[in-house]
Amino acid sequence: MTVHQIVVDVMLKPEILDPQGQAVANALPNLGFPAPASLRIGRHVELSLEAETAEAAVEQATKIADTLLANPVIEDYAVRLV
């Protein structure tokens, strides 16, 4: 078996309000930065998974993301091999 590095990025779905992102976007002009057109905040998760193939590691990470890392009702996620 080989250890594979996987990244899972979790973001709120576009139709879900992001109060944390909105708070940061509103604070930027007060700190001297230009106001962004949009700003959303999510999570970046790095996993090291042991699997026979890279495809098997991505499949395992996808199951982990769907079960534990993301709430599929309000969040989207992307799984990628590093």
Short mmCIF file of N, CA and C in Angstrom, two decimals:
data_model
loop_
_atom_site.label_atom_id
_atom_site.label_comp_id
_atom_site.label_asym_id
_atom_site.label_seq_id
_atom_site.Cartn_x
_atom_site.Cartn_y
_atom_site.Cartn_z
N MET A 1 0.83 -1.19 0.00
CA MET A 1 0.00 0.00 0.00
C MET A 1 0.87 1.25 0.00
N THR A 2 0.33 2.29 -0.56
CA THR A 2 1.02 3.57 -0.67
C THR A 2 0.22 4.63 0.06
N VAL A 3 0.92 5.59 0.64
CA VAL A 3 0.25 6.72 1.29
C VAL A 3 0.01 7.79 0.24
N HIS A 4 -1.22 8.24 0.15
CA HIS A 4 -1.61 9.26 -0.82
C HIS A 4 -2.05 10.52 -0.08
N GLN A 5 -1.65 11.66 -0.59
CA GLN A 5 -2.04 12.95 0.00
C GLN A 5 -3.29 13.45 -0.72
N ILE A 6 -4.32 13.69 0.07
CA ILE A 6 -5.61 14.11 -0.46
C ILE A 6 -5.99 15.45 0.18
N VAL A 7 -6.61 16.32 -0.59
CA VAL A 7 -7.14 17.58 -0.08
C VAL A 7 -8.65 17.60 -0.31
N VAL A 8 -9.38 17.99 0.72
CA VAL A 8 -10.82 18.16 0.61
C VAL A 8 -11.13 19.63 0.94
N ASP A 9 -11.73 20.32 0.00
CA ASP A 9 -12.15 21.70 0.21
C ASP A 9 -13.66 21.71 0.37
N VAL A 10 -14.13 22.29 1.48
CA VAL A 10 -15.56 22.32 1.81
C VAL A 10 -16.01 23.78 1.81
N MET A 11 -17.08 24.06 1.07
CA MET A 11 -17.62 25.41 1.00
C MET A 11 -19.14 25.35 1.14
N LEU A 12 -19.70 26.41 1.72
CA LEU A 12 -21.15 26.52 1.74
C LEU A 12 -21.66 26.60 0.31
N LYS A 13 -22.81 26.01 0.06
CA LYS A 13 -23.41 26.11 -1.27
C LYS A 13 -23.67 27.58 -1.58
N PRO A 14 -23.65 27.96 -2.87
CA PRO A 14 -23.80 29.38 -3.23
C PRO A 14 -25.08 30.02 -2.71
N GLU A 15 -26.15 29.25 -2.59
CA GLU A 15 -27.43 29.81 -2.14
C GLU A 15 -27.52 29.96 -0.62
N ILE A 16 -26.54 29.45 0.11
CA ILE A 16 -26.52 29.55 1.57
C ILE A 16 -25.76 30.81 1.99
N LEU A 17 -26.35 31.61 2.86
CA LEU A 17 -25.69 32.81 3.34
C LEU A 17 -24.42 32.44 4.12
N ASP A 18 -23.39 33.26 3.98
CA ASP A 18 -22.11 33.03 4.65
C ASP A 18 -21.81 34.22 5.56
N PRO A 19 -22.34 34.21 6.79
CA PRO A 19 -22.14 35.36 7.67
C PRO A 19 -20.68 35.61 8.01
N GLN A 20 -19.89 34.58 8.13
CA GLN A 20 -18.46 34.77 8.43
C GLN A 20 -17.77 35.46 7.25
N GLY A 21 -18.05 35.02 6.06
CA GLY A 21 -17.48 35.66 4.88
C GLY A 21 -17.94 37.10 4.75
N GLN A 22 -19.21 37.34 5.04
CA GLN A 22 -19.75 38.70 4.96
C GLN A 22 -19.08 39.61 5.98
N ALA A 23 -18.84 39.09 7.18
CA ALA A 23 -18.18 39.89 8.22
C ALA A 23 -16.76 40.27 7.80
N VAL A 24 -16.04 39.34 7.21
CA VAL A 24 -14.68 39.63 6.75
C VAL A 24 -14.72 40.62 5.60
N ALA A 25 -15.64 40.43 4.66
CA ALA A 25 -15.76 41.35 3.53
C ALA A 25 -16.08 42.75 4.01
N ASN A 26 -16.94 42.88 5.01
CA ASN A 26 -17.29 44.20 5.55
C ASN A 26 -16.13 44.84 6.31
N ALA A 27 -15.28 44.04 6.91
CA ALA A 27 -14.15 44.56 7.70
C ALA A 27 -13.00 45.05 6.83
N LEU A 28 -12.83 44.49 5.64
CA LEU A 28 -11.68 44.83 4.81
C LEU A 28 -11.56 46.32 4.52
N PRO A 29 -12.62 47.03 4.11
CA PRO A 29 -12.48 48.47 3.86
C PRO A 29 -12.08 49.25 5.11
N ASN A 30 -12.54 48.81 6.28
CA ASN A 30 -12.16 49.47 7.53
C ASN A 30 -10.68 49.30 7.84
N LEU A 31 -10.07 48.28 7.26
CA LEU A 31 -8.65 48.02 7.47
C LEU A 31 -7.79 48.58 6.34
N GLY A 32 -8.41 49.32 5.44
CA GLY A 32 -7.64 49.96 4.37
C GLY A 32 -7.53 49.15 3.10
N PHE A 33 -8.25 48.03 3.01
CA PHE A 33 -8.22 47.21 1.81
C PHE A 33 -9.45 47.52 0.95
N PRO A 34 -9.36 47.30 -0.34
CA PRO A 34 -10.55 47.52 -1.17
C PRO A 34 -11.62 46.47 -0.85
N ALA A 35 -12.88 46.84 -1.02
CA ALA A 35 -13.98 45.91 -0.76
C ALA A 35 -13.99 44.84 -1.85
N PRO A 36 -14.04 43.58 -1.48
CA PRO A 36 -14.09 42.52 -2.50
C PRO A 36 -15.47 42.45 -3.15
N ALA A 37 -15.51 41.99 -4.38
CA ALA A 37 -16.79 41.79 -5.06
C ALA A 37 -17.59 40.71 -4.33
N SER A 38 -16.90 39.69 -3.84
CA SER A 38 -17.53 38.66 -3.01
C SER A 38 -16.44 37.97 -2.20
N LEU A 39 -16.84 37.38 -1.10
CA LEU A 39 -15.90 36.68 -0.24
C LEU A 39 -16.68 35.60 0.51
N ARG A 40 -16.22 34.36 0.40
CA ARG A 40 -16.83 33.24 1.11
C ARG A 40 -15.73 32.49 1.83
N ILE A 41 -16.04 31.95 2.97
CA ILE A 41 -15.06 31.23 3.78
C ILE A 41 -15.47 29.77 3.88
N GLY A 42 -14.48 28.89 3.73
CA GLY A 42 -14.73 27.46 3.81
C GLY A 42 -13.65 26.77 4.63
N ARG A 43 -13.55 25.46 4.44
CA ARG A 43 -12.55 24.66 5.16
C ARG A 43 -11.66 23.93 4.16
N HIS A 44 -10.41 23.79 4.51
CA HIS A 44 -9.41 23.07 3.71
C HIS A 44 -8.88 21.95 4.59
N VAL A 45 -9.11 20.70 4.20
CA VAL A 45 -8.72 19.54 5.00
C VAL A 45 -7.69 18.73 4.22
N GLU A 46 -6.57 18.40 4.87
CA GLU A 46 -5.53 17.57 4.25
C GLU A 46 -5.52 16.20 4.91
N LEU A 47 -5.54 15.16 4.08
CA LEU A 47 -5.55 13.78 4.58
C LEU A 47 -4.38 13.01 3.98
N SER A 48 -3.79 12.14 4.75
CA SER A 48 -2.83 11.17 4.25
C SER A 48 -3.49 9.81 4.40
N LEU A 49 -3.82 9.18 3.29
CA LEU A 49 -4.55 7.92 3.32
C LEU A 49 -3.74 6.80 2.68
N GLU A 50 -3.75 5.65 3.31
CA GLU A 50 -3.08 4.49 2.78
C GLU A 50 -4.07 3.73 1.90
N ALA A 51 -3.67 3.49 0.64
CA ALA A 51 -4.54 2.77 -0.28
C ALA A 51 -3.69 2.12 -1.37
N GLU A 52 -4.28 1.14 -2.03
CA GLU A 52 -3.58 0.43 -3.11
C GLU A 52 -3.31 1.35 -4.30
N THR A 53 -4.31 2.20 -4.63
CA THR A 53 -4.18 3.09 -5.79
C THR A 53 -4.62 4.50 -5.40
N ALA A 54 -4.26 5.45 -6.23
CA ALA A 54 -4.69 6.83 -6.01
C ALA A 54 -6.20 6.93 -6.12
N GLU A 55 -6.78 6.20 -7.06
CA GLU A 55 -8.24 6.21 -7.24
C GLU A 55 -8.94 5.70 -5.99
N ALA A 56 -8.39 4.67 -5.38
CA ALA A 56 -8.98 4.12 -4.15
C ALA A 56 -8.88 5.13 -3.00
N ALA A 57 -7.78 5.86 -2.95
CA ALA A 57 -7.62 6.88 -1.90
C ALA A 57 -8.62 8.01 -2.10
N VAL A 58 -8.82 8.44 -3.33
CA VAL A 58 -9.79 9.50 -3.62
C VAL A 58 -11.20 9.01 -3.28
N GLU A 59 -11.51 7.77 -3.62
CA GLU A 59 -12.82 7.21 -3.30
C GLU A 59 -13.05 7.17 -1.79
N GLN A 60 -12.02 6.75 -1.05
CA GLN A 60 -12.11 6.71 0.41
C GLN A 60 -12.31 8.12 0.98
N ALA A 61 -11.56 9.09 0.47
CA ALA A 61 -11.68 10.48 0.94
C ALA A 61 -13.05 11.05 0.61
N THR A 62 -13.60 10.67 -0.52
CA THR A 62 -14.94 11.13 -0.90
C THR A 62 -15.99 10.60 0.08
N LYS A 63 -15.85 9.34 0.47
CA LYS A 63 -16.78 8.77 1.47
C LYS A 63 -16.62 9.47 2.82
N ILE A 64 -15.38 9.77 3.20
CA ILE A 64 -15.12 10.48 4.46
C ILE A 64 -15.75 11.86 4.41
N ALA A 65 -15.56 12.56 3.30
CA ALA A 65 -16.11 13.92 3.17
C ALA A 65 -17.63 13.89 3.22
N ASP A 66 -18.24 12.94 2.55
CA ASP A 66 -19.70 12.85 2.50
C ASP A 66 -20.28 12.45 3.85
N THR A 67 -19.54 11.66 4.62
CA THR A 67 -20.02 11.16 5.91
C THR A 67 -19.74 12.12 7.06
N LEU A 68 -18.55 12.74 7.06
CA LEU A 68 -18.12 13.47 8.24
C LEU A 68 -17.69 14.91 8.00
N LEU A 69 -16.98 15.16 6.92
CA LEU A 69 -16.36 16.48 6.74
C LEU A 69 -17.31 17.55 6.23
N ALA A 70 -18.34 17.15 5.50
CA ALA A 70 -19.26 18.13 4.93
C ALA A 70 -20.70 17.76 5.24
N ASN A 71 -21.53 18.78 5.34
CA ASN A 71 -22.96 18.58 5.46
C ASN A 71 -23.54 18.78 4.06
N PRO A 72 -23.85 17.67 3.35
CA PRO A 72 -24.25 17.80 1.94
C PRO A 72 -25.53 18.60 1.72
N VAL A 73 -26.28 18.87 2.77
CA VAL A 73 -27.49 19.68 2.63
C VAL A 73 -27.13 21.14 2.36
N ILE A 74 -26.09 21.64 3.03
CA ILE A 74 -25.74 23.06 2.89
C ILE A 74 -24.33 23.30 2.36
N GLU A 75 -23.53 22.23 2.17
CA GLU A 75 -22.15 22.41 1.74
C GLU A 75 -21.84 21.55 0.52
N ASP A 76 -20.96 22.08 -0.32
CA ASP A 76 -20.36 21.34 -1.41
C ASP A 76 -18.92 21.03 -1.02
N TYR A 77 -18.36 20.00 -1.62
CA TYR A 77 -16.96 19.71 -1.35
C TYR A 77 -16.29 19.20 -2.63
N ALA A 78 -14.99 19.39 -2.67
CA ALA A 78 -14.18 18.90 -3.78
C ALA A 78 -13.02 18.10 -3.20
N VAL A 79 -12.79 16.94 -3.76
CA VAL A 79 -11.71 16.06 -3.32
C VAL A 79 -10.69 15.99 -4.43
N ARG A 80 -9.39 16.17 -4.07
CA ARG A 80 -8.36 16.08 -5.09
C ARG A 80 -7.09 15.44 -4.51
N LEU A 81 -6.41 14.78 -5.38
CA LEU A 81 -5.13 14.16 -5.04
C LEU A 81 -4.05 15.21 -5.19
N VAL A 82 -3.15 15.28 -4.20
CA VAL A 82 -2.07 16.27 -4.25
C VAL A 82 -0.88 15.67 -4.99
#
